PDB file of C-alpha atoms in Angstrom:
ATOM      1  CA  MET S  19      45.293  43.755  40.278  1.00  0.00           C
ATOM      2  CA  ARG S  20      48.794  42.663  39.638  1.00  0.00           C
ATOM      3  CA  ARG S  21      47.787  39.212  41.294  1.00  0.00           C
ATOM      4  CA  ALA S  22      44.833  39.006  39.042  1.00  0.00           C
ATOM      5  CA  GLY S  23      46.899  39.619  35.933  1.00  0.00           C
ATOM      6  CA  ARG S  24      49.525  37.138  36.815  1.00  0.00           C
ATOM      7  CA  ALA S  25      46.991  34.534  37.593  1.00  0.00           C
ATOM      8  CA  ALA S  26      45.482  35.162  34.077  1.00  0.00           C
ATOM      9  CA  ALA S  27      48.690  34.926  32.316  1.00  0.00           C
ATOM     10  CA  LEU S  28      49.659  31.682  34.141  1.00  0.00           C
ATOM     11  CA  LEU S  29      46.316  30.065  33.044  1.00  0.00           C
ATOM     12  CA  VAL S  30      46.805  31.069  29.637  1.00  0.00           C
ATOM     13  CA  VAL S  31      50.524  29.351  29.728  1.00  0.00           C
ATOM     14  CA  LEU S  32      48.725  26.264  31.275  1.00  0.00           C
ATOM     15  CA  GLY S  33      46.218  26.048  28.721  1.00  0.00           C
ATOM     16  CA  ALA S  34      48.703  26.262  25.982  1.00  0.00           C
ATOM     17  CA  VAL S  35      50.814  23.434  27.565  1.00  0.00           C
ATOM     18  CA  LEU S  36      47.917  21.170  27.943  1.00  0.00           C
ATOM     19  CA  ALA S  37      46.799  21.825  24.248  1.00  0.00           C
ATOM     20  CA  VAL S  38      50.417  20.891  23.167  1.00  0.00           C
ATOM     21  CA  LEU S  39      50.473  17.581  25.243  1.00  0.00           C
ATOM     22  CA  GLY S  40      46.966  16.709  23.857  1.00  0.00           C
ATOM     23  CA  ALA S  41      48.104  17.210  20.416  1.00  0.00           C
ATOM     24  CA  GLY S  42      51.344  15.052  20.975  1.00  0.00           C
ATOM     25  CA  THR S  43      49.135  12.289  22.492  1.00  0.00           C
ATOM     26  CA  ALA S  44      46.715  12.256  19.626  1.00  0.00           C
ATOM     27  CA  GLN S  45      49.520  12.285  17.041  1.00  0.00           C
ATOM     28  CA  ALA S  46      51.279   9.086  18.645  1.00  0.00           C
ATOM     29  CA  ALA S  47      52.211   6.888  15.846  1.00  0.00           C
ATOM     30  CA  GLY S  48      53.080   3.057  15.461  1.00  0.00           C
ATOM     31  CA  TYR S  49      54.052   0.327  13.125  1.00  0.00           C
ATOM     32  CA  ARG S  50      52.248  -2.385  11.256  1.00  0.00           C
ATOM     33  CA  TYR S  51      53.874  -5.586  11.296  1.00  0.00           C
ATOM     34  CA  TRP S  52      54.049  -9.339  12.062  1.00  0.00           C
ATOM     35  CA  SER S  53      55.576  -9.783  15.712  1.00  0.00           C
ATOM     36  CA  PHE S  54      57.391 -12.852  16.642  1.00  0.00           C
ATOM     37  CA  TRP S  55      56.732 -14.604  19.888  1.00  0.00           C
ATOM     38  CA  GLU S  56      58.061 -17.690  21.720  1.00  0.00           C
ATOM     39  CA  GLY S  57      55.658 -19.788  24.053  1.00  0.00           C
ATOM     40  CA  SER S  58      56.721 -20.248  27.583  1.00  0.00           C
ATOM     41  CA  GLY S  59      54.266 -22.419  29.732  1.00  0.00           C
ATOM     42  CA  THR S  60      50.792 -20.764  29.050  1.00  0.00           C
ATOM     43  CA  GLY S  61      52.000 -17.563  28.085  1.00  0.00           C
ATOM     44  CA  TRP S  62      53.999 -15.685  25.343  1.00  0.00           C
ATOM     45  CA  THR S  63      57.616 -13.995  25.503  1.00  0.00           C
ATOM     46  CA  TYR S  64      58.527 -11.475  22.843  1.00  0.00           C
ATOM     47  CA  ALA S  65      61.350 -13.112  20.955  1.00  0.00           C
ATOM     48  CA  THR S  66      64.795 -11.425  21.096  1.00  0.00           C
ATOM     49  CA  GLN S  67      65.911 -12.818  17.797  1.00  0.00           C
ATOM     50  CA  GLY S  68      64.377 -12.982  14.271  1.00  0.00           C
ATOM     51  CA  PRO S  69      62.658 -16.100  13.376  1.00  0.00           C
ATOM     52  CA  SER S  70      65.486 -17.016  10.706  1.00  0.00           C
ATOM     53  CA  LEU S  71      68.001 -17.024  13.706  1.00  0.00           C
ATOM     54  CA  VAL S  72      65.910 -19.040  16.295  1.00  0.00           C
ATOM     55  CA  ARG S  73      66.561 -22.834  15.926  1.00  0.00           C
ATOM     56  CA  PRO S  74      63.819 -24.139  18.421  1.00  0.00           C
ATOM     57  CA  ASP S  75      63.854 -27.624  19.874  1.00  0.00           C
ATOM     58  CA  ASP S  76      61.253 -30.426  19.432  1.00  0.00           C
ATOM     59  CA  GLY S  77      58.126 -29.378  21.392  1.00  0.00           C
ATOM     60  CA  ALA S  78      58.725 -25.692  21.160  1.00  0.00           C
ATOM     61  CA  VAL S  79      55.793 -23.304  20.235  1.00  0.00           C
ATOM     62  CA  GLN S  80      56.330 -20.090  18.108  1.00  0.00           C
ATOM     63  CA  GLY S  81      53.759 -17.394  17.728  1.00  0.00           C
ATOM     64  CA  PHE S  82      53.234 -14.723  15.173  1.00  0.00           C
ATOM     65  CA  ARG S  83      50.893 -11.598  15.624  1.00  0.00           C
ATOM     66  CA  PHE S  84      50.014  -8.984  13.211  1.00  0.00           C
ATOM     67  CA  SER S  85      49.051  -5.677  14.747  1.00  0.00           C
ATOM     68  CA  VAL S  86      49.794  -1.973  15.046  1.00  0.00           C
ATOM     69  CA  SER S  87      52.265  -1.131  17.874  1.00  0.00           C
ATOM     70  CA  GLU S  88      54.629   1.328  18.982  1.00  0.00           C
ATOM     71  CA  ASP S  89      57.353  -0.861  20.216  1.00  0.00           C
ATOM     72  CA  SER S  90      58.004  -4.389  21.547  1.00  0.00           C
ATOM     73  CA  GLN S  91      56.677  -3.403  25.230  1.00  0.00           C
ATOM     74  CA  ASP S  92      53.146  -2.662  23.810  1.00  0.00           C
ATOM     75  CA  SER S  93      53.087  -5.217  20.806  1.00  0.00           C
ATOM     76  CA  ALA S  94      50.048  -7.507  21.013  1.00  0.00           C
ATOM     77  CA  LYS S  95      50.399 -11.246  21.777  1.00  0.00           C
ATOM     78  CA  PRO S  96      49.007 -14.245  19.906  1.00  0.00           C
ATOM     79  CA  ARG S  97      45.330 -14.624  20.996  1.00  0.00           C
ATOM     80  CA  ARG S  98      45.864 -18.267  21.706  1.00  0.00           C
ATOM     81  CA  SER S  99      47.693 -20.190  24.410  1.00  0.00           C
ATOM     82  CA  PRO S 100      50.820 -21.914  23.366  1.00  0.00           C
ATOM     83  CA  GLY S 101      49.528 -25.545  23.804  1.00  0.00           C
ATOM     84  CA  PHE S 102      52.022 -28.029  22.068  1.00  0.00           C
ATOM     85  CA  ALA S 103      50.320 -31.130  23.010  1.00  0.00           C
ATOM     86  CA  LYS S 104      46.909 -29.891  21.454  1.00  0.00           C
ATOM     87  CA  ILE S 105      48.379 -28.406  18.147  1.00  0.00           C
ATOM     88  CA  CYS S 106      50.733 -31.381  17.431  1.00  0.00           C
ATOM     89  CA  ALA S 107      48.405 -34.034  18.794  1.00  0.00           C
ATOM     90  CA  ASP S 108      47.939 -35.658  15.412  1.00  0.00           C
ATOM     91  CA  THR S 109      51.780 -35.347  14.631  1.00  0.00           C
ATOM     92  CA  PRO S 110      53.592 -38.024  16.187  1.00  0.00           C
ATOM     93  CA  ALA S 111      57.302 -37.753  17.026  1.00  0.00           C
ATOM     94  CA  GLU S 112      59.839 -39.395  14.258  1.00  0.00           C
ATOM     95  CA  ASP S 113      63.407 -40.013  14.275  1.00  0.00           C
ATOM     96  CA  GLY S 114      65.457 -37.494  12.447  1.00  0.00           C
ATOM     97  CA  THR S 115      62.864 -34.785  12.669  1.00  0.00           C
ATOM     98  CA  LYS S 116      61.546 -32.355  15.129  1.00  0.00           C
ATOM     99  CA  ARG S 117      57.937 -30.918  15.607  1.00  0.00           C
ATOM    100  CA  VAL S 118      57.356 -27.230  16.153  1.00  0.00           C
ATOM    101  CA  ALA S 119      53.858 -25.870  16.999  1.00  0.00           C
ATOM    102  CA  LEU S 120      53.048 -22.491  15.417  1.00  0.00           C
ATOM    103  CA  VAL S 121      50.215 -20.055  16.332  1.00  0.00           C
ATOM    104  CA  ILE S 122      49.481 -17.549  13.450  1.00  0.00           C
ATOM    105  CA  ASP S 123      47.231 -14.719  14.550  1.00  0.00           C
ATOM    106  CA  PRO S 124      46.876 -12.140  11.584  1.00  0.00           C
ATOM    107  CA  GLY S 125      45.013  -9.825  14.065  1.00  0.00           C
ATOM    108  CA  THR S 126      41.777  -7.795  13.977  1.00  0.00           C
ATOM    109  CA  THR S 127      40.100  -5.689  11.483  1.00  0.00           C
ATOM    110  CA  ALA S 128      41.408  -2.467  13.424  1.00  0.00           C
ATOM    111  CA  ASP S 129      44.885  -3.500  12.879  1.00  0.00           C
ATOM    112  CA  ALA S 130      44.440  -4.491   9.008  1.00  0.00           C
ATOM    113  CA  PRO S 131      45.552  -2.451   6.164  1.00  0.00           C
ATOM    114  CA  ALA S 132      42.776  -0.440   4.164  1.00  0.00           C
ATOM    115  CA  GLY S 133      40.768  -2.706   1.920  1.00  0.00           C
ATOM    116  CA  GLU S 134      41.974  -5.959   3.674  1.00  0.00           C
ATOM    117  CA  THR S 135      40.283  -8.446   5.856  1.00  0.00           C
ATOM    118  CA  PRO S 136      42.456 -10.370   8.256  1.00  0.00           C
ATOM    119  CA  PRO S 137      41.903 -14.325   7.732  1.00  0.00           C
ATOM    120  CA  ALA S 138      41.154 -16.272  10.820  1.00  0.00           C
ATOM    121  CA  LEU S 139      43.676 -17.337  13.609  1.00  0.00           C
ATOM    122  CA  ARG S 140      44.900 -20.644  12.995  1.00  0.00           C
ATOM    123  CA  THR S 141      47.448 -23.203  14.448  1.00  0.00           C
ATOM    124  CA  ALA S 142      49.901 -25.818  12.553  1.00  0.00           C
ATOM    125  CA  CYS S 143      52.125 -28.324  13.555  1.00  0.00           C
ATOM    126  CA  ALA S 144      55.383 -28.423  11.420  1.00  0.00           C
ATOM    127  CA  ARG S 145      57.790 -31.343  11.091  1.00  0.00           C
ATOM    128  CA  VAL S 146      61.120 -30.275   9.976  1.00  0.00           C
ATOM    129  CA  ALA S 147      64.731 -31.025  10.071  1.00  0.00           C
ATOM    130  CA  PRO S 148      66.430 -31.021  13.544  1.00  0.00           C
ATOM    131  CA  ASP S 149      68.635 -27.914  12.619  1.00  0.00           C
ATOM    132  CA  ALA S 150      65.674 -25.879  11.089  1.00  0.00           C
ATOM    133  CA  SER S 151      64.733 -22.488  12.083  1.00  0.00           C
ATOM    134  CA  THR S 152      61.530 -21.031  13.156  1.00  0.00           C
ATOM    135  CA  ALA S 153      61.337 -19.316   9.695  1.00  0.00           C
ATOM    136  CA  GLU S 154      61.668 -22.538   7.906  1.00  0.00           C
ATOM    137  CA  ALA S 155      59.278 -24.152  10.236  1.00  0.00           C
ATOM    138  CA  LEU S 156      56.897 -21.448   9.261  1.00  0.00           C
ATOM    139  CA  ALA S 157      57.688 -21.691   5.636  1.00  0.00           C
ATOM    140  CA  SER S 158      56.607 -25.415   5.529  1.00  0.00           C
ATOM    141  CA  VAL S 159      53.124 -24.692   6.738  1.00  0.00           C
ATOM    142  CA  ALA S 160      52.101 -21.091   5.929  1.00  0.00           C
ATOM    143  CA  LYS S 161      53.508 -20.265   2.313  1.00  0.00           C
ATOM    144  CA  PRO S 162      53.723 -17.907   0.842  1.00  0.00           C
ATOM    145  CA  LEU S 163      55.842 -15.810   2.954  1.00  0.00           C
ATOM    146  CA  ARG S 164      56.964 -12.364   1.912  1.00  0.00           C
ATOM    147  CA  TYR S 165      60.136 -10.498   3.218  1.00  0.00           C
ATOM    148  CA  SER S 166      61.626  -7.186   2.718  1.00  0.00           C
ATOM    149  CA  SER S 167      65.062  -6.507   1.122  1.00  0.00           C
ATOM    150  CA  ASP S 168      66.221  -6.142   5.024  1.00  0.00           C
ATOM    151  CA  ALA S 169      64.846  -9.665   6.082  1.00  0.00           C
ATOM    152  CA  LEU S 170      61.748  -8.230   7.565  1.00  0.00           C
ATOM    153  CA  LEU S 171      58.610 -10.559   7.759  1.00  0.00           C
ATOM    154  CA  CYS S 172      56.200  -8.889   5.782  1.00  0.00           C
ATOM    155  CA  ALA S 173      53.396 -11.420   4.957  1.00  0.00           C
ATOM    156  CA  ILE S 174      52.351 -14.898   6.282  1.00  0.00           C
ATOM    157  CA  SER S 175      50.264 -16.958   3.826  1.00  0.00           C
ATOM    158  CA  GLY S 176      50.193 -13.925   1.421  1.00  0.00           C
ATOM    159  CA  TYR S 177      48.624 -11.568   4.408  1.00  0.00           C
ATOM    160  CA  PRO S 178      48.898  -8.673   4.011  1.00  0.00           C
ATOM    161  CA  ALA S 179      48.954  -8.493   0.371  1.00  0.00           C
ATOM    162  CA  SER S 180      51.170  -5.461   0.339  1.00  0.00           C
ATOM    163  CA  GLY S 181      53.315  -3.010   2.767  1.00  0.00           C
ATOM    164  CA  CYS S 182      55.800  -4.034   5.256  1.00  0.00           C
ATOM    165  CA  GLY S 183      56.181  -2.445   8.614  1.00  0.00           C
ATOM    166  CA  GLU S 184      54.781   0.694   7.650  1.00  0.00           C
ATOM    167  CA  GLN S 185      54.130   3.595  10.189  1.00  0.00           C
ATOM    168  CA  VAL S 186      50.680   4.644  10.710  1.00  0.00           C
ATOM    169  CA  SER S 187      49.317   7.643  12.485  1.00  0.00           C
ATOM    170  CA  GLY S 188      47.427   7.390  15.925  1.00  0.00           C
ATOM    171  CA  ASN S 189      44.014   7.286  14.059  1.00  0.00           C
ATOM    172  CA  GLY S 190      44.995   4.378  12.062  1.00  0.00           C
ATOM    173  CA  ASP S 191      46.101   6.296   8.750  1.00  0.00           C
ATOM    174  CA  GLN S 192      49.298   5.263   7.114  1.00  0.00           C
ATOM    175  CA  ALA S 193      52.082   7.899   7.544  1.00  0.00           C
ATOM    176  CA  PRO S 194      55.133   8.229   5.373  1.00  0.00           C
ATOM    177  CA  ALA S 195      56.935   4.601   5.252  1.00  0.00           C
ATOM    178  CA  ALA S 196      59.822   4.515   7.930  1.00  0.00           C
ATOM    179  CA  SER S 197      63.223   3.649   6.745  1.00  0.00           C
ATOM    180  CA  ALA S 198      64.707   0.414   7.298  1.00  0.00           C
ATOM    181  CA  SER S 199      66.638   1.499  10.230  1.00  0.00           C
ATOM    182  CA  ALA S 200      63.565   2.693  11.934  1.00  0.00           C
ATOM    183  CA  SER S 201      61.423  -0.303  11.291  1.00  0.00           C
ATOM    184  CA  PRO S 202      59.737  -2.120  14.059  1.00  0.00           C
ATOM    185  CA  SER S 203      62.319  -4.926  13.886  1.00  0.00           C
ATOM    186  CA  ASP S 204      64.977  -2.789  15.363  1.00  0.00           C
ATOM    187  CA  SER S 205      62.911  -1.505  18.296  1.00  0.00           C
ATOM    188  CA  ALA S 206      61.468  -4.855  18.781  1.00  0.00           C
ATOM    189  CA  ALA S 207      64.752  -6.575  19.165  1.00  0.00           C
ATOM    190  CA  ASP S 208      65.633  -4.430  22.136  1.00  0.00           C
ATOM    191  CA  GLY S 209      62.976  -4.832  24.738  1.00  0.00           C
ATOM    192  CA  ASP S 210      64.547  -1.956  26.770  1.00  0.00           C
ATOM    193  CA  SER S 211      64.870   0.726  24.170  1.00  0.00           C
ATOM    194  CA  GLY S 212      61.569   1.877  24.157  1.00  0.00           C
ATOM    195  CA  GLY S 213      58.990   2.857  26.571  1.00  0.00           C
ATOM    196  CA  SER S 214      55.200   1.900  26.466  1.00  0.00           C
ATOM    197  CA  GLY S 215      54.586   5.144  24.158  1.00  0.00           C
ATOM    198  CA  ASP S 216      51.922   6.624  26.565  1.00  0.00           C
ATOM    199  CA  GLY S 217      54.175   9.715  27.391  1.00  0.00           C
ATOM    200  CA  PRO S 218      54.964  12.795  25.251  1.00  0.00           C
ATOM    201  CA  SER S 219      57.700  12.559  22.694  1.00  0.00           C
ATOM    202  CA  ALA S 220      60.937  14.549  22.524  1.00  0.00           C
ATOM    203  CA  GLY S 221      59.330  16.922  19.877  1.00  0.00           C
ATOM    204  CA  VAL S 222      56.249  17.719  22.233  1.00  0.00           C
ATOM    205  CA  LEU S 223      58.510  18.445  25.276  1.00  0.00           C
ATOM    206  CA  VAL S 224      60.274  21.021  23.039  1.00  0.00           C
ATOM    207  CA  GLY S 225      56.828  22.387  22.113  1.00  0.00           C
ATOM    208  CA  VAL S 226      56.052  22.689  25.906  1.00  0.00           C
ATOM    209  CA  GLY S 227      59.237  24.382  26.694  1.00  0.00           C
ATOM    210  CA  ALA S 228      58.743  26.835  23.843  1.00  0.00           C
ATOM    211  CA  VAL S 229      55.116  27.639  25.052  1.00  0.00           C
ATOM    212  CA  LEU S 230      56.479  28.038  28.763  1.00  0.00           C
ATOM    213  CA  LEU S 231      59.238  30.606  27.514  1.00  0.00           C
ATOM    214  CA  LEU S 232      56.562  32.421  25.748  1.00  0.00           C
ATOM    215  CA  GLY S 233      54.403  32.685  28.709  1.00  0.00           C
ATOM    216  CA  ILE S 234      57.226  33.767  30.976  1.00  0.00           C
ATOM    217  CA  ALA S 235      58.174  36.420  28.526  1.00  0.00           C
ATOM    218  CA  ALA S 236      54.419  37.704  28.398  1.00  0.00           C
ATOM    219  CA  VAL S 237      54.371  37.922  32.213  1.00  0.00           C
ATOM    220  CA  VAL S 238      57.537  39.886  32.589  1.00  0.00           C
ATOM    221  CA  GLN S 239      56.520  42.351  30.013  1.00  0.00           C
ATOM    222  CA  ALA S 240      53.339  42.737  31.579  1.00  0.00           C
ATOM    223  CA  ARG S 241      55.060  43.438  34.972  1.00  0.00           C
ATOM    224  CA  ARG S 242      57.289  45.897  33.212  1.00  0.00           C
ATOM    225  CA  ARG S 243      54.476  47.780  31.664  1.00  0.00           C
ATOM    226  CA  ARG S 244      52.611  48.173  35.056  1.00  0.00           C
ATOM    227  CA  GLY S 245      55.682  49.083  36.703  1.00  0.00           C
TER     228      GLY S 245
END
């Protein structure tokens, strides 16, 4: 009988732990923002600096993708290969300038803010001064751009119409806006600072610990009563 009682108590504890873990996964949140990428060969590499700081060489390909992601490691890449020759085929080289190919991917309807429809993915070849930044190259072909007071890129060609790096819940609903210090620009700038977001958060682990302690206390109390 004692063994049966202990087994039942442990099953209750295990069920509670699984419920807490499931709730933590369902409530995982991300940020809706424009991520910045640099083309390398046929693939994309998440940029370690903002577009206003990067000064690409002639022949470089820079990409922007709008999506909802938790950090730089799970951020969606532009859905077009970084092909400079194709994008800038009709823009010949000129002395005193450089050409920067741009891939601008507004993402999917699943990532769009409520009431907005993402425009089509497009490419452009910017001809700019030799010392121009990626931000300057983007501004030359994709106005209007919108930035936050913290220099976070909020909109390209007017999309989205509002919002800037807002936090959204796991089901796509907007959560309370994150502060500037917790914006995606910070987590994205450090590729090693965040995980994939698949594991439970610190809050979930604390909840699991509390559940375990309650379960252990219940088992001990049951033993005392039967003793």
